[in-house]
mmCIF file of C-alpha atoms in Angstrom:
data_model
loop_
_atom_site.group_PDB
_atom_site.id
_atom_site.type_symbol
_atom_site.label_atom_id
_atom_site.label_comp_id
_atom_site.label_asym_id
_atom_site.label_seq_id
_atom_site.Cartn_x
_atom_site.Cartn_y
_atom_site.Cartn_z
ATOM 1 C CA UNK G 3 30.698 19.353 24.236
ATOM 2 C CA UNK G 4 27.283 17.454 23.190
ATOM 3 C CA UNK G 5 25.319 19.443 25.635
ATOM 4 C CA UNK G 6 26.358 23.071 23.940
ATOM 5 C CA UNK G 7 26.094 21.130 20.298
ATOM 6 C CA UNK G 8 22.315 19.960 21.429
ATOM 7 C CA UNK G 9 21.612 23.496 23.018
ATOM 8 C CA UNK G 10 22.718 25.018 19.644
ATOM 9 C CA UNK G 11 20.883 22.448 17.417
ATOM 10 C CA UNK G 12 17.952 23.468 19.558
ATOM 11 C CA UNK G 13 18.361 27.545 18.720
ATOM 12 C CA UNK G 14 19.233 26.973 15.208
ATOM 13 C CA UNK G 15 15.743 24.737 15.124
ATOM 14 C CA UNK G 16 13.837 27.441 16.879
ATOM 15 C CA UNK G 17 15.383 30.361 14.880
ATOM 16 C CA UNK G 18 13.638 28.384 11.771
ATOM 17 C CA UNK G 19 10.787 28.028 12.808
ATOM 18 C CA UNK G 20 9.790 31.908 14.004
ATOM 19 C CA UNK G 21 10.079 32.757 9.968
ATOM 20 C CA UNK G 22 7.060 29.911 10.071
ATOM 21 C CA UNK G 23 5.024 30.684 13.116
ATOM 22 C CA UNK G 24 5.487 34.966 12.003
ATOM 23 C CA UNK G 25 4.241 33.761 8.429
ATOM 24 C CA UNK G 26 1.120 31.402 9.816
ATOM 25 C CA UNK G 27 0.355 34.739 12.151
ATOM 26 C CA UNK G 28 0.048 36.696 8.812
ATOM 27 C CA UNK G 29 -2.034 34.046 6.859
ATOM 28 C CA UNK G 30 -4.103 33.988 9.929
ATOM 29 C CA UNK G 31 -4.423 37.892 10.779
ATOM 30 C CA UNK G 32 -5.320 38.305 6.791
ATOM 31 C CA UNK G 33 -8.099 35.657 6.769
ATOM 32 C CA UNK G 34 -9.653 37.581 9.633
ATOM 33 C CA UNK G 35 -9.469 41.125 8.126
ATOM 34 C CA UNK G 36 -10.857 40.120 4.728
ATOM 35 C CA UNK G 37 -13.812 38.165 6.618
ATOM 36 C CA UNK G 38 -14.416 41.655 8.965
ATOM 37 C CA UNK G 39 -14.639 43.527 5.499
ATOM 38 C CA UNK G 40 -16.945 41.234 3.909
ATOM 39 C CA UNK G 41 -18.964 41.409 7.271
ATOM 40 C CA UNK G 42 -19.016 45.001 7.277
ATOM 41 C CA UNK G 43 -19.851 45.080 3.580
ATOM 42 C CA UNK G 44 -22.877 42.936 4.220
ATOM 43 C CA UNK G 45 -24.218 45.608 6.967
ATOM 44 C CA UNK G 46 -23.474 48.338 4.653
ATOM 45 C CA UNK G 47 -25.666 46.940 1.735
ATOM 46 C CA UNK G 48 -28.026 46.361 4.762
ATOM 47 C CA UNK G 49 -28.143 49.493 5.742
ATOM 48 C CA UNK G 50 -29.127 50.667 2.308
ATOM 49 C CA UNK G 51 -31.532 48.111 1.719
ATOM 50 C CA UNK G 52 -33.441 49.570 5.565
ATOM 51 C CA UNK G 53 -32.931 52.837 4.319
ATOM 52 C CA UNK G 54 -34.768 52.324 1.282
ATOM 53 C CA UNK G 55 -37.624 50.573 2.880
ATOM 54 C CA UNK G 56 -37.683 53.643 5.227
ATOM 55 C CA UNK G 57 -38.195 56.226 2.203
ATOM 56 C CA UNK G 58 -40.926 53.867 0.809
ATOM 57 C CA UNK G 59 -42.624 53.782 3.843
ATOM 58 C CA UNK G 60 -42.063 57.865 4.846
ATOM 59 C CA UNK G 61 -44.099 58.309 1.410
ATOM 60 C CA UNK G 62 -47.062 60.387 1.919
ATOM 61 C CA UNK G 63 -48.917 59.010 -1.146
ATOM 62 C CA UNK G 64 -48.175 55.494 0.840
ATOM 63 C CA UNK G 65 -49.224 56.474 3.966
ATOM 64 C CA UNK G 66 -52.737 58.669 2.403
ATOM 65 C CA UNK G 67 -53.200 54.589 0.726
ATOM 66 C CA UNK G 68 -52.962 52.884 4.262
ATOM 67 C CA UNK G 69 -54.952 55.417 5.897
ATOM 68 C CA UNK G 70 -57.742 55.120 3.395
ATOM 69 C CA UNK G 71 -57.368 51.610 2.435
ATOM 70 C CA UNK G 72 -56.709 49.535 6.266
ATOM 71 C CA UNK G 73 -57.637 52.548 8.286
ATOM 72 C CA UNK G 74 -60.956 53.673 6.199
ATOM 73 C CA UNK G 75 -60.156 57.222 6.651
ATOM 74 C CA UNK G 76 -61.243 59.733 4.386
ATOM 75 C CA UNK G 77 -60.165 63.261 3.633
ATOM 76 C CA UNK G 78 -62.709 65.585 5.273
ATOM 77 C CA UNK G 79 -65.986 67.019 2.995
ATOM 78 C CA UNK G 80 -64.999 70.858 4.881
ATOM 79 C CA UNK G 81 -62.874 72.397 6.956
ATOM 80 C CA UNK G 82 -63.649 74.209 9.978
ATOM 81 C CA UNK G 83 -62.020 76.810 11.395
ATOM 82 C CA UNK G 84 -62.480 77.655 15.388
ATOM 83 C CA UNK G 85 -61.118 81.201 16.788
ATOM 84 C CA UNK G 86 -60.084 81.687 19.815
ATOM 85 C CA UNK G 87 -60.114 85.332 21.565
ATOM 86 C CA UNK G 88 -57.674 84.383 24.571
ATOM 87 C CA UNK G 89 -54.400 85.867 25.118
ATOM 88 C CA UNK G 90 -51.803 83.691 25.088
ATOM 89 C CA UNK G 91 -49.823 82.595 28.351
ATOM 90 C CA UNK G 92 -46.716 84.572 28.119
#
């Protein structure tokens, strides 16, 4: 008679404590997804932070500024025009 009392003192004590371990699983699994989200909210204000720098620097009064400023190019004093009288490959 002990040995079925122990082995049932034993469930009883393991049926109470899946409630626990199912709850610390939870806690656990919820700290994770609300530290993905943060994560991916990071690389999403990232994202818009590169793809504002990328419109600055696509601007074509910024790039005429580095072309005449670090490159010393200037905008040509005429334009020629060359035309060619060959057929073209077909």
């Amino acid at each position: 008679m002990p040995l079925v009392l122990t082995i049932a003192l034993v469930a009883v004590g393991l049926a109470g404590l899946l409630p626990l371990l199912q709850s610390s699983q939870t806690t656990t699994t919820g700290h994770n997804i609300g530290e993905l989200e943060r994560q991916r909210n990071d690389w999403e204000a990232r994202t818009h932070e590169l793809e504002a720098e990328i419109a600055s620097l696509a601007s074509l009064n910024r790039i005429e500024q580095e072309a005449h400023q670090r490159l010393g190019m200037e905008a040509p004093e005429r334009t020629l025009y060359l035309t060619v009288d060959v057929a073209s490959p077909e």
